[in-house]
CSV table of C-alpha atoms in Angstrom, one decimal:
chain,number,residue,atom,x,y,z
A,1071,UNK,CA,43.3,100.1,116.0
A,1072,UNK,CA,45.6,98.2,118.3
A,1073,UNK,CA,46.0,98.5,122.1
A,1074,UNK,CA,49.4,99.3,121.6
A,1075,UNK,CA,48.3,101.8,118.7
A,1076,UNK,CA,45.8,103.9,120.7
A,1077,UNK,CA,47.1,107.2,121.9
A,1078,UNK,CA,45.3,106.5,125.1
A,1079,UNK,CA,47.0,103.7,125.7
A,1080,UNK,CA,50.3,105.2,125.1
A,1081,UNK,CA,49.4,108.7,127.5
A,1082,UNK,CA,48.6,105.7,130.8
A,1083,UNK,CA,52.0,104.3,129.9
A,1084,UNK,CA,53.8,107.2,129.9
A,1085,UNK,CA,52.3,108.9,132.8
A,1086,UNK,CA,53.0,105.6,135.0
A,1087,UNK,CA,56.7,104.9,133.5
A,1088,UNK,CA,57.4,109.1,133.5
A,1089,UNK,CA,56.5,109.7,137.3
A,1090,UNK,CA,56.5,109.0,140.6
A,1091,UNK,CA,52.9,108.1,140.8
A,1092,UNK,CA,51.4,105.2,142.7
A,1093,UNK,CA,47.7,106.0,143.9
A,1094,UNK,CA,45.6,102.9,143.3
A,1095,UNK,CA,42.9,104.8,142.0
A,1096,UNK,CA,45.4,105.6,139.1
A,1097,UNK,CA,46.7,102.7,138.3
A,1098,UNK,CA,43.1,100.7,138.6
A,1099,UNK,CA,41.7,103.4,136.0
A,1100,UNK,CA,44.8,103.0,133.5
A,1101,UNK,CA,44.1,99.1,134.1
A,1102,UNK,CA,40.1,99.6,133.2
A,1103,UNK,CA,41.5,101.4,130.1
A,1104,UNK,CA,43.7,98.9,128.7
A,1105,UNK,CA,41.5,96.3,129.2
A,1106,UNK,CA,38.2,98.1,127.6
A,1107,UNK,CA,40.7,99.3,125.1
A,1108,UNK,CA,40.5,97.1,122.1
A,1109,UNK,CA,36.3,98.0,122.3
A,1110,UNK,CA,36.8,101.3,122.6
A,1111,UNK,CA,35.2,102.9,119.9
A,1112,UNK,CA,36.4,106.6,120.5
A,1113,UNK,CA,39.6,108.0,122.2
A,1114,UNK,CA,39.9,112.0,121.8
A,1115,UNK,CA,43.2,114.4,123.3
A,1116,UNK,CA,42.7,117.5,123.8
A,1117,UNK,CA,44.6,120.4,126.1
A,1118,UNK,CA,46.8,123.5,126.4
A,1119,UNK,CA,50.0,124.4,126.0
A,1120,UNK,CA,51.0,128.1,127.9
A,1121,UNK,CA,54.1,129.8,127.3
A,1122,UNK,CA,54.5,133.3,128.5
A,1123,UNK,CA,56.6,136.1,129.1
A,1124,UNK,CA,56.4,138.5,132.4
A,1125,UNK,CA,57.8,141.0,134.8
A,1126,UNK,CA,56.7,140.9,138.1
A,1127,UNK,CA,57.9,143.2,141.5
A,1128,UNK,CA,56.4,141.4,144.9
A,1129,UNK,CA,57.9,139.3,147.2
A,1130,UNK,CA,59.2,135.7,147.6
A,1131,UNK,CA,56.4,133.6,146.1
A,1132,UNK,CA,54.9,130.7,147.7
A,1133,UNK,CA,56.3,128.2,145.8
A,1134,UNK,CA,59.5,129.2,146.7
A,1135,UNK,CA,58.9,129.0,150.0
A,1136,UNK,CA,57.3,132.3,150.9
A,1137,UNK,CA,54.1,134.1,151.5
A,1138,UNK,CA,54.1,136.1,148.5
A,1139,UNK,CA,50.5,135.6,146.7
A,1140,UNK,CA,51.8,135.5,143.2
A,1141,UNK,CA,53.0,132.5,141.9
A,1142,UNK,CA,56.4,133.7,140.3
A,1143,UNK,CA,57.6,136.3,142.7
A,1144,UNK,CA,59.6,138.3,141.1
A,1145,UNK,CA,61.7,139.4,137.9
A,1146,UNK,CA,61.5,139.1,134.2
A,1147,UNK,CA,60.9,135.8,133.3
A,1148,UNK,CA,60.2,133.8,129.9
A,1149,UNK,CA,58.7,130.8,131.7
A,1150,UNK,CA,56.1,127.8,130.5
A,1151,UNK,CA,52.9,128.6,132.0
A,1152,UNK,CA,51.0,125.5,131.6
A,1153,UNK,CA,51.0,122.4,129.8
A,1154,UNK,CA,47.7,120.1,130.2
A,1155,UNK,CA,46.9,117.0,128.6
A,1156,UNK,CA,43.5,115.4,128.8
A,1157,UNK,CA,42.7,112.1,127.3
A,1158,UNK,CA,38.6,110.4,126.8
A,1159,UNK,CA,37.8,107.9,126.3
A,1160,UNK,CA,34.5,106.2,125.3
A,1161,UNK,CA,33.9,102.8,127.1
A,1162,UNK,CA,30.8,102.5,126.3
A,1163,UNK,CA,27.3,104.6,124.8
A,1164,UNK,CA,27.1,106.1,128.3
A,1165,UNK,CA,30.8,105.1,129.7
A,1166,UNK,CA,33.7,107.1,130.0
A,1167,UNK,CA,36.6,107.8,131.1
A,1168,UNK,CA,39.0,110.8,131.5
A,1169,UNK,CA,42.3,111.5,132.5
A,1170,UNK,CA,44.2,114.8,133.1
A,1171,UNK,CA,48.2,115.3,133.7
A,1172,UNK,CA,49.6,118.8,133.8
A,1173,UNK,CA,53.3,119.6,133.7
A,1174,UNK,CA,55.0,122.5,136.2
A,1175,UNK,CA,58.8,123.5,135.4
A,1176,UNK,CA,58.4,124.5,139.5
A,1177,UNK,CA,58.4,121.5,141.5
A,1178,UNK,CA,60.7,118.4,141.8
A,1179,UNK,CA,58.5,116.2,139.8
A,1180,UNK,CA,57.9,117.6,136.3
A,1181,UNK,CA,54.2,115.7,135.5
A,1182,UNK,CA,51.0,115.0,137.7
A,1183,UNK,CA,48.0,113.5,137.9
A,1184,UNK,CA,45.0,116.5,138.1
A,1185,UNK,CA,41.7,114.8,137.4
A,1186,UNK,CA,41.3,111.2,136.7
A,1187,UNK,CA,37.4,109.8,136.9
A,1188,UNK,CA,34.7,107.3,135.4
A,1189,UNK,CA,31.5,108.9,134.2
A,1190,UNK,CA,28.1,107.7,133.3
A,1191,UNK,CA,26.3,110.3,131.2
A,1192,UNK,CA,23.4,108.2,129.5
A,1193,UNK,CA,21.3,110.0,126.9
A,1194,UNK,CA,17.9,111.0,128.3
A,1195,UNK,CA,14.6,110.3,127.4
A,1196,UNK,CA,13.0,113.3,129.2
A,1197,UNK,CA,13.5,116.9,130.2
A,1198,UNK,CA,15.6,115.1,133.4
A,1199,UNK,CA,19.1,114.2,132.9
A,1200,UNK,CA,21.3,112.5,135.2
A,1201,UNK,CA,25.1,112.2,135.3
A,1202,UNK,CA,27.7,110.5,137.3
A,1203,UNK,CA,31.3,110.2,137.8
A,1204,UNK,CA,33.8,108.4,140.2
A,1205,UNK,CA,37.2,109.2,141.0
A,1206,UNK,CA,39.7,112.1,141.6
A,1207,UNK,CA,37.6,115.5,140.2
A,1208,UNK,CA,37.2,119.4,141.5
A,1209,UNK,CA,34.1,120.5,143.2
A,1210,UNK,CA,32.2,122.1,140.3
A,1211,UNK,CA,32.3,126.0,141.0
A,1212,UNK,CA,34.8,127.2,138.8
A,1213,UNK,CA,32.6,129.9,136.6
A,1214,UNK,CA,36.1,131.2,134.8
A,1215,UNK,CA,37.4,128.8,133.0
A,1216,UNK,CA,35.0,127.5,129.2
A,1217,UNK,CA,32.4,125.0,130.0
A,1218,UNK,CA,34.1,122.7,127.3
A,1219,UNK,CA,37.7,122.6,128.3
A,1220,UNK,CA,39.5,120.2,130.7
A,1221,UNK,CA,41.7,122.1,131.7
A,1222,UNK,CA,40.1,123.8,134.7
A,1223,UNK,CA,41.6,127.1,134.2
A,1224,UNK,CA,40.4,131.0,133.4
A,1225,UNK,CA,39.4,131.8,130.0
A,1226,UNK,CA,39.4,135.1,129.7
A,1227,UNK,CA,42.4,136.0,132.3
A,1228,UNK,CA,45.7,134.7,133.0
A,1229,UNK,CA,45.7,134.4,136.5
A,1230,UNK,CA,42.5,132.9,138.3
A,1231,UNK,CA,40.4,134.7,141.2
A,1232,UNK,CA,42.0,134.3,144.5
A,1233,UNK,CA,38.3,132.1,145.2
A,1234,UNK,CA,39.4,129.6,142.3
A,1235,UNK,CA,43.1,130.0,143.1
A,1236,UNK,CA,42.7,128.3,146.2
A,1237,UNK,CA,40.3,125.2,144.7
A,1238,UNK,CA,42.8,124.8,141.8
A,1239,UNK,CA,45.7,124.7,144.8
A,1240,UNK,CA,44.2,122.8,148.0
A,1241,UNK,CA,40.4,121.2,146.9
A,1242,UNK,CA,40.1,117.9,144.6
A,1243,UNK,CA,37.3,115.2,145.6
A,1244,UNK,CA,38.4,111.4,145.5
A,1245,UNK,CA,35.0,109.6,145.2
A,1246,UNK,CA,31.7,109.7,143.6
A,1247,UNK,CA,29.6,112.6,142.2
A,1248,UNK,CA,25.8,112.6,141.2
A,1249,UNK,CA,24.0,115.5,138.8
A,1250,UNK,CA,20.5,115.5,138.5
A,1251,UNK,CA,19.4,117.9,135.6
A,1252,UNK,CA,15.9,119.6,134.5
A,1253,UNK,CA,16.6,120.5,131.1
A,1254,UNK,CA,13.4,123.4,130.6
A,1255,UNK,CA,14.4,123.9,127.1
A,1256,UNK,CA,14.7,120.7,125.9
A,1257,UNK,CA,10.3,121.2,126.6
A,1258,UNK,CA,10.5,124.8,124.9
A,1259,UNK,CA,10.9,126.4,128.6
A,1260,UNK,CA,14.1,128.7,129.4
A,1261,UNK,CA,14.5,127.6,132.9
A,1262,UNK,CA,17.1,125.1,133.6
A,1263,UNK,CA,17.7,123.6,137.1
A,1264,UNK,CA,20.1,121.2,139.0
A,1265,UNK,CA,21.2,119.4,141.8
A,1266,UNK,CA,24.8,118.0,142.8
A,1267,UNK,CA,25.7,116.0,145.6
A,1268,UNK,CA,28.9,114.1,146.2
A,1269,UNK,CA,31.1,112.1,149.1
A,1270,UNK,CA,34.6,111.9,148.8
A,1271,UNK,CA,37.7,111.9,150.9
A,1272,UNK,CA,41.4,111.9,150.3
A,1273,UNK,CA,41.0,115.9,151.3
A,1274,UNK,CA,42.1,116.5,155.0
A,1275,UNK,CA,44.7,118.4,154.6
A,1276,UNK,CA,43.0,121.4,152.9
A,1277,UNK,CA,42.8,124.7,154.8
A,1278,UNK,CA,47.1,124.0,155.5
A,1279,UNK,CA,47.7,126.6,152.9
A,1280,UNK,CA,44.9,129.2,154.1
A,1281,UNK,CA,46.1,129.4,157.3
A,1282,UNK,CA,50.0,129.3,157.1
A,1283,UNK,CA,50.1,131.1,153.0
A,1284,UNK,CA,46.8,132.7,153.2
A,1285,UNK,CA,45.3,133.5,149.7
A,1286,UNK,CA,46.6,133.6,146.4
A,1287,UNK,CA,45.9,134.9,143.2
A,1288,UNK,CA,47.0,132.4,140.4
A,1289,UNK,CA,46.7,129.8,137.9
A,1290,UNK,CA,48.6,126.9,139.4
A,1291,UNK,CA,47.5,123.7,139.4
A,1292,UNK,CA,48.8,121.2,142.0
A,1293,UNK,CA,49.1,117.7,141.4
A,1294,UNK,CA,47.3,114.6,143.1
A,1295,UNK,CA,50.9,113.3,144.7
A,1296,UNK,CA,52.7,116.4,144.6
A,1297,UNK,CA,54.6,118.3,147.6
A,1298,UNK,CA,54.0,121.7,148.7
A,1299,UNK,CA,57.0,123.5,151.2
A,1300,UNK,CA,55.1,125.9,153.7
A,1301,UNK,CA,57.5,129.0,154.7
A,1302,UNK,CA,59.8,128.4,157.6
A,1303,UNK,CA,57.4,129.2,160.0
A,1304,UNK,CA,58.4,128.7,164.1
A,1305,UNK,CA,54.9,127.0,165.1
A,1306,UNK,CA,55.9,123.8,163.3
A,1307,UNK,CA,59.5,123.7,163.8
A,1308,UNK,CA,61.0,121.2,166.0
A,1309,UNK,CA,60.8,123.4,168.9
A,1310,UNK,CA,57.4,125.0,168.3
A,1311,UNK,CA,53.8,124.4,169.3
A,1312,UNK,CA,52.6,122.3,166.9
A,1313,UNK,CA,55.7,120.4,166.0
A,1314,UNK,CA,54.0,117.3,164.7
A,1315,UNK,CA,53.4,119.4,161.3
A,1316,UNK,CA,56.2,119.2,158.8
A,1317,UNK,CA,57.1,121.8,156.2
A,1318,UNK,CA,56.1,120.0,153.9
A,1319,UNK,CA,52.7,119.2,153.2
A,1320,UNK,CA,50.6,117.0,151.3
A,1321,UNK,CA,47.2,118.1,150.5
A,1322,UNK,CA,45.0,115.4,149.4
A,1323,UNK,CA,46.1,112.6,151.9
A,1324,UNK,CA,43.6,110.5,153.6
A,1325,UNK,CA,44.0,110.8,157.2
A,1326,UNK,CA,41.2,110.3,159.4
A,1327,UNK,CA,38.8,107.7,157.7
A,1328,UNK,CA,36.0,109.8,157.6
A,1329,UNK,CA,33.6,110.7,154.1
A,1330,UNK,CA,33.4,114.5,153.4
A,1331,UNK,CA,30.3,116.0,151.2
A,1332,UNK,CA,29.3,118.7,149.3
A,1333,UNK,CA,25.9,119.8,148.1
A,1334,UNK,CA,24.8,122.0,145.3
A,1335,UNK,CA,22.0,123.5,143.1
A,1336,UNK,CA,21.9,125.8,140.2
A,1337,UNK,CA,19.7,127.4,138.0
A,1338,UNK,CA,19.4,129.0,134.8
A,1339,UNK,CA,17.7,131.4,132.4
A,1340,UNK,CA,17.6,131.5,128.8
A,1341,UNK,CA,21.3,131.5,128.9
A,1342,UNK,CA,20.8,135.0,130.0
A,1343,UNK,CA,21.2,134.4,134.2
A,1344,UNK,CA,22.8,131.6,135.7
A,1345,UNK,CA,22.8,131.4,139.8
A,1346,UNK,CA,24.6,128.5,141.7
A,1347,UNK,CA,25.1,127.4,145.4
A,1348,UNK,CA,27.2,125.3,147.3
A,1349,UNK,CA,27.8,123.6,150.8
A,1350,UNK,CA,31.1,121.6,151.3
A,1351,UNK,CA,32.4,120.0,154.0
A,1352,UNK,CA,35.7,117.7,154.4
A,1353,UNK,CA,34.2,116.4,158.0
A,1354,UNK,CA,38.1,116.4,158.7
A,1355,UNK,CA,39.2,115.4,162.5
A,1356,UNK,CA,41.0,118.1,163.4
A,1357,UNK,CA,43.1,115.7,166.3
A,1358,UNK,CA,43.8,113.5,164.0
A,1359,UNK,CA,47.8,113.7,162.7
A,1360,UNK,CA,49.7,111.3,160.9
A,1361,UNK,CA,53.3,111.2,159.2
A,1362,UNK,CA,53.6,114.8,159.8
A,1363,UNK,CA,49.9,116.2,158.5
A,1364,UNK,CA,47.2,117.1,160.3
A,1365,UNK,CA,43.6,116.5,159.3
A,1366,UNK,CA,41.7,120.2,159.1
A,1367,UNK,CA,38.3,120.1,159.4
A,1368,UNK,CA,37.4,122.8,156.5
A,1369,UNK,CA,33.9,123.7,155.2
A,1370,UNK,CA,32.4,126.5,153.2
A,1371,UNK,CA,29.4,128.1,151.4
A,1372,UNK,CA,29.6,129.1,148.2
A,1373,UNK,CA,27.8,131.4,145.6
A,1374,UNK,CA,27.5,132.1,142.2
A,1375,UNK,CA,25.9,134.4,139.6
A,1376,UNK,CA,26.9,134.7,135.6
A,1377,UNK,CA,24.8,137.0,133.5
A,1378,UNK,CA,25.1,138.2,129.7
A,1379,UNK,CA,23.8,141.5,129.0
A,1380,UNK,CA,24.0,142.5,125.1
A,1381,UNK,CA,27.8,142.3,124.2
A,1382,UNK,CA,28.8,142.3,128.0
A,1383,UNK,CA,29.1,139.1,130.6
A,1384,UNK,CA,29.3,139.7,133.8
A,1385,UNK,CA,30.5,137.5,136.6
A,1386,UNK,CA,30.2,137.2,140.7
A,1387,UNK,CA,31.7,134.6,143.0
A,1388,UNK,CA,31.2,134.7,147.0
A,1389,UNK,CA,32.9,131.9,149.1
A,1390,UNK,CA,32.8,132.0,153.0
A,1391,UNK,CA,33.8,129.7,155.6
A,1392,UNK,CA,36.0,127.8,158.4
A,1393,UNK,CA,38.8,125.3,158.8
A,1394,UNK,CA,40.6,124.7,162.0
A,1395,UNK,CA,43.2,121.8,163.3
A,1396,UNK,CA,44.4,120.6,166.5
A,1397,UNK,CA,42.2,121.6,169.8
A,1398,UNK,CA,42.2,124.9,167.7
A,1399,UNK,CA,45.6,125.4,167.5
A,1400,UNK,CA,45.4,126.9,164.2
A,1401,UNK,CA,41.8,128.2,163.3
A,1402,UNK,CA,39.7,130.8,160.9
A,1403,UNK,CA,37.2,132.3,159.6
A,1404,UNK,CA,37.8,132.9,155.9
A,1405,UNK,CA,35.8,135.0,153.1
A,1406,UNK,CA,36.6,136.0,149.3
A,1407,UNK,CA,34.8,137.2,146.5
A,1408,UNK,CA,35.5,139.0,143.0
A,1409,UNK,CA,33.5,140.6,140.5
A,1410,UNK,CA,34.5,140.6,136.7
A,1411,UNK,CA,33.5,142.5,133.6
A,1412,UNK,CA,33.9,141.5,129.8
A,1413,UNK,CA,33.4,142.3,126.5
A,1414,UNK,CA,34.0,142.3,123.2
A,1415,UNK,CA,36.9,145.3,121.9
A,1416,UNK,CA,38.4,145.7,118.8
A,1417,UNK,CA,39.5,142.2,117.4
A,1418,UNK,CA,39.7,140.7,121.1
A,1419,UNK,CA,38.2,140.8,124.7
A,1420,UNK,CA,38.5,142.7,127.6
A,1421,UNK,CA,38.0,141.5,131.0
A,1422,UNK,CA,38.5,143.4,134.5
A,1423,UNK,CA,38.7,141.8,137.9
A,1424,UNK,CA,38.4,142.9,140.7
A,1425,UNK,CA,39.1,140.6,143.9
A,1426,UNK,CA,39.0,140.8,147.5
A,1427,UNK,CA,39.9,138.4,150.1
A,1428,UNK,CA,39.9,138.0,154.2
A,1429,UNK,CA,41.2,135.4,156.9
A,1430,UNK,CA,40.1,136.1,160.8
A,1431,UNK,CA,42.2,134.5,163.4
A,1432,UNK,CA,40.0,132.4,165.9
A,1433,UNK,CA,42.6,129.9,167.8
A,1434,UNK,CA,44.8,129.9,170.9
A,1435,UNK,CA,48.5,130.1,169.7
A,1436,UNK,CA,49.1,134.2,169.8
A,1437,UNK,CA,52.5,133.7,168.2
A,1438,UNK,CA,51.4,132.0,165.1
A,1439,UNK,CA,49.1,134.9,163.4
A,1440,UNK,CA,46.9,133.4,160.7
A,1441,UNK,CA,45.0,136.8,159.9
A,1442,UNK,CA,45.5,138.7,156.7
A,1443,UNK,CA,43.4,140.6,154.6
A,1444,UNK,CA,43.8,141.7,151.2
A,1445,UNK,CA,42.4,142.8,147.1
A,1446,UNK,CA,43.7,142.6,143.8
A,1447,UNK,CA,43.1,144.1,140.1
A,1448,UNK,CA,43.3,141.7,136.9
A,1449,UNK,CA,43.3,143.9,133.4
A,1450,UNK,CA,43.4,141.5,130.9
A,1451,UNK,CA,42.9,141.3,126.9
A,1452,UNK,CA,42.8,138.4,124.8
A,1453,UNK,CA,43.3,138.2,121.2
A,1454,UNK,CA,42.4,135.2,119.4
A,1455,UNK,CA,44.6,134.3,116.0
A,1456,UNK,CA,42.9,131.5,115.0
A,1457,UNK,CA,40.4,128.5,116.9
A,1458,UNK,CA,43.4,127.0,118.7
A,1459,UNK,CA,45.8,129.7,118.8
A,1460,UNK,CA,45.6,132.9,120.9
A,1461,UNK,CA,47.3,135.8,123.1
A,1462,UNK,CA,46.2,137.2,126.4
A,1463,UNK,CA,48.1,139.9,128.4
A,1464,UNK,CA,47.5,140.9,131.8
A,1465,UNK,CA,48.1,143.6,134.1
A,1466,UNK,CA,47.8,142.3,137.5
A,1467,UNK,CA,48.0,144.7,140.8
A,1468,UNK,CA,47.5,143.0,144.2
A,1469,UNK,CA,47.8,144.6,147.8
A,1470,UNK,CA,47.9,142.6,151.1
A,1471,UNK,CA,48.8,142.9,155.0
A,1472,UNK,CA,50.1,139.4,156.8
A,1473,UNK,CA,51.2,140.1,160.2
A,1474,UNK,CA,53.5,136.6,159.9
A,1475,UNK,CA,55.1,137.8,157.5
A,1476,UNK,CA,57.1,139.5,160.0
A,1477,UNK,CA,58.1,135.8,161.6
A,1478,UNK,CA,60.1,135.3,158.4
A,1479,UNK,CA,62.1,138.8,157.8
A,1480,UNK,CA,59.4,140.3,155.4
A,1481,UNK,CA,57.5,143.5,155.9
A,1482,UNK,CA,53.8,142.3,156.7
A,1483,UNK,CA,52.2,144.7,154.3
A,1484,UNK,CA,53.1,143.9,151.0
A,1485,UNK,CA,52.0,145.4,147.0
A,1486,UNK,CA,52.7,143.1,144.2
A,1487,UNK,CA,52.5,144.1,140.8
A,1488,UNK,CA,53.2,142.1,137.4
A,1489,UNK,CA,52.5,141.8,133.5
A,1490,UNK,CA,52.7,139.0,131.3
A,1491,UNK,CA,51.5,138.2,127.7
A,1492,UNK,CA,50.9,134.1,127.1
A,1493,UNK,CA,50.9,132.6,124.1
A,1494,UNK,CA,48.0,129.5,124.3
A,1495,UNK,CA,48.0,127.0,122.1
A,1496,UNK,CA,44.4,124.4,122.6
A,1497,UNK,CA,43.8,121.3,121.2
């Protein structure tokens, strides 16, 4: 196979030439791929394509310029969900590299960078396994979507946990991420353990949305250089407090020169129990503003439990923490969790959700409220027609009170209520 004949080769081009993209990182990686290309010995595609149909009553979404926690909004819509491509490739016996676009019908530019990294995953010789990987990536706690899948989204739901809502929207690591693995049943034991630890930055901005949208509960995905427009807020307009901020905001700038980390171990048994734990910290300079962002200095704790019990798996996520800019011009406390419940019915899967999610106000500026609190209910079922093909429908019911919403004309306790039925297709 040619250079110009590999499919890898052709998804760099067209990313580059399609969008407005210019991160180095980016264009260094697609250059590391075009040169290792003609050795390559294995490219493989693979992704998902989401079309769906809804109805949804709640108010004006974020993404239109809102507070509303859904991502739609409103109406009866026949909209494309999701559309993810991921591309690997093998550099090497231990080598690889990946790289994941997605595609949004709501924002100006139609295609994104999501994850783009170099790993090192050599075959062991022991029970210990160690793994590696450089570049743009999440912070691994995402327990809904398939261990096998690129795509970073929920499995067995359409919309994600208002915990892994918020990763998918405001958290993405630019820098380098080590695993160290004690694989028990490679030896005949069923304990498993691990270790992460990772310093990135290229994250300051995250905690923005927390404290000016609050939570969300959704599957939305946003892109490396894309955009977001905060609500028409009075704190940062050109007359408010904290002026320097612009309404539009863009989350995984670099702004203060200084390395963020997170920590993280896990452990499992027999496949039966899996626990995990997590520390992260962005170190961001919360004095620190440039071109109209401010740095947020954000961290959290994080837990996790997954457990099979005969045809039911069960699921727990806990997430708990602080971010804060300016001389506390804008700071919380923040806490979320959900609990979910699946099994096997009939020809499909039935999964419940149950979510629940809390900002406290701790800064100076009494007329910018930040506080909200807030749970939602995800009913979903999916159907699967054949192993790349399959339905899910949801029923999603979600409750909050935001005193700001009242800065912007809106009632500040709000219900939202939708249903939708996607149509996946996975390669």
């Amino acid at each position: 196979m040619t250079a110009t004949s590999n499919p890898a080769h052709r998804v760099c081009h067209f990313i580059v030439g399609s969008t407005a993209l210019r991160p180095g990182w980016f264009l260094a990686l697609c250059s590391l791929w075009l040169v290792y290309l003609p050795a390559a010995s294995a490219v493989e595609l693979s992704g998902q394509v989401d079309v769906r149909a809804l109805r949804e009553v709640g108010e004006r979404s974020w993404i239109r310029e809102g507070m509303g926690k859904t991502r739609y909004g409103g109406g009866s819509q026949v909209r494309l969900g999701q559309a993810i491509l991921a591309a690997e490739l093998e550099l090497g016996d231990a080598v690889t590299a990946v790289a994941v676009i997605n595609a949004y019908e709501d924002r100006d530019q139609l295609l994104d960078v999501q994850e783009a990294w170099l790993g090192w995953n050599p075959v062991p010789v022991s029970q210990w396994k160690v793994r590696v990987k450089a570049g743009l990536f999440f912070p691994p706690l995402n327990q809904e979507q398939d261990y096998d899948q690129r795509t970073w989204l929920p499995a067995r739901t359409i919309s994600a946990s208002a915990v892994n809502s918020w990763v998918g929207e405001e958290l993405r690591s630019k820098g380098i991420e080590a695993n160290l693995a004690y694989r028990g049943r490679a030896s005949g034991s069923p304990h498993d353990l691990g270790a992460t630890a990772a310093a990135f930055n290229g994250n300051d901005p995250a905690g923005t949305l927390l404290a000016w949208r609050g939570w969300g509960v959704g599957d939305r995905i946003t892109g490396v250089s894309e955009s977001i427009r905060l609500a028409d807020l009075p704190v940062y307009r050109a007359d408010g407090p904290i002026n320097l901020q612009t309404r539009d905001t863009q989350l995984f700038r670099e702004l203060d020169g200084r390395a963020g980390y997170y920590v993280g171990v896990n452990y499992s048994y027999a496949g039966i129990v899996e626990v995990s734990a997590m520390h992260y910290d962005n170190r961001g300079d919360p004095l620190i503003v440039k071109a109209g962002q401010y740095s947020w200095g954000t961290r959290f704790n994080h837990a996790g439990m997954r457990l099979r019990t005969g045809q039911w798996e069960w699921m727990f996520q806990y997430l708990t923490g602080a971010t804060a800019m300016g001389p506390r011009a804008a700071a919380l406390d923040f806490r979320a969790w959900y609990a979910l419940a699946s099994r096997r019915v009939g020809a499909g899967t039935l999964t419940v959700r149950h979510d629940r999610f809390r900002a406290i106000e701790d800064d100076v500026i009494a007329t910018d409220p930040n506080g909200e609190r807030g749970s939602a209910l995800a009913i979903a079922y999916k159907l699967d027609l054949s192993d790349a093909l399959s339905v899910v429908s949801e029923v999603l019911l979600l409750r909050s009170e935001r005193p700001a919403r009242a800065l912007i004309g809106e009632t500040p306790d709000q219900a939202s209520r939708s249903i939708t039925t996607s149509l996946r297709w996975r390669f």
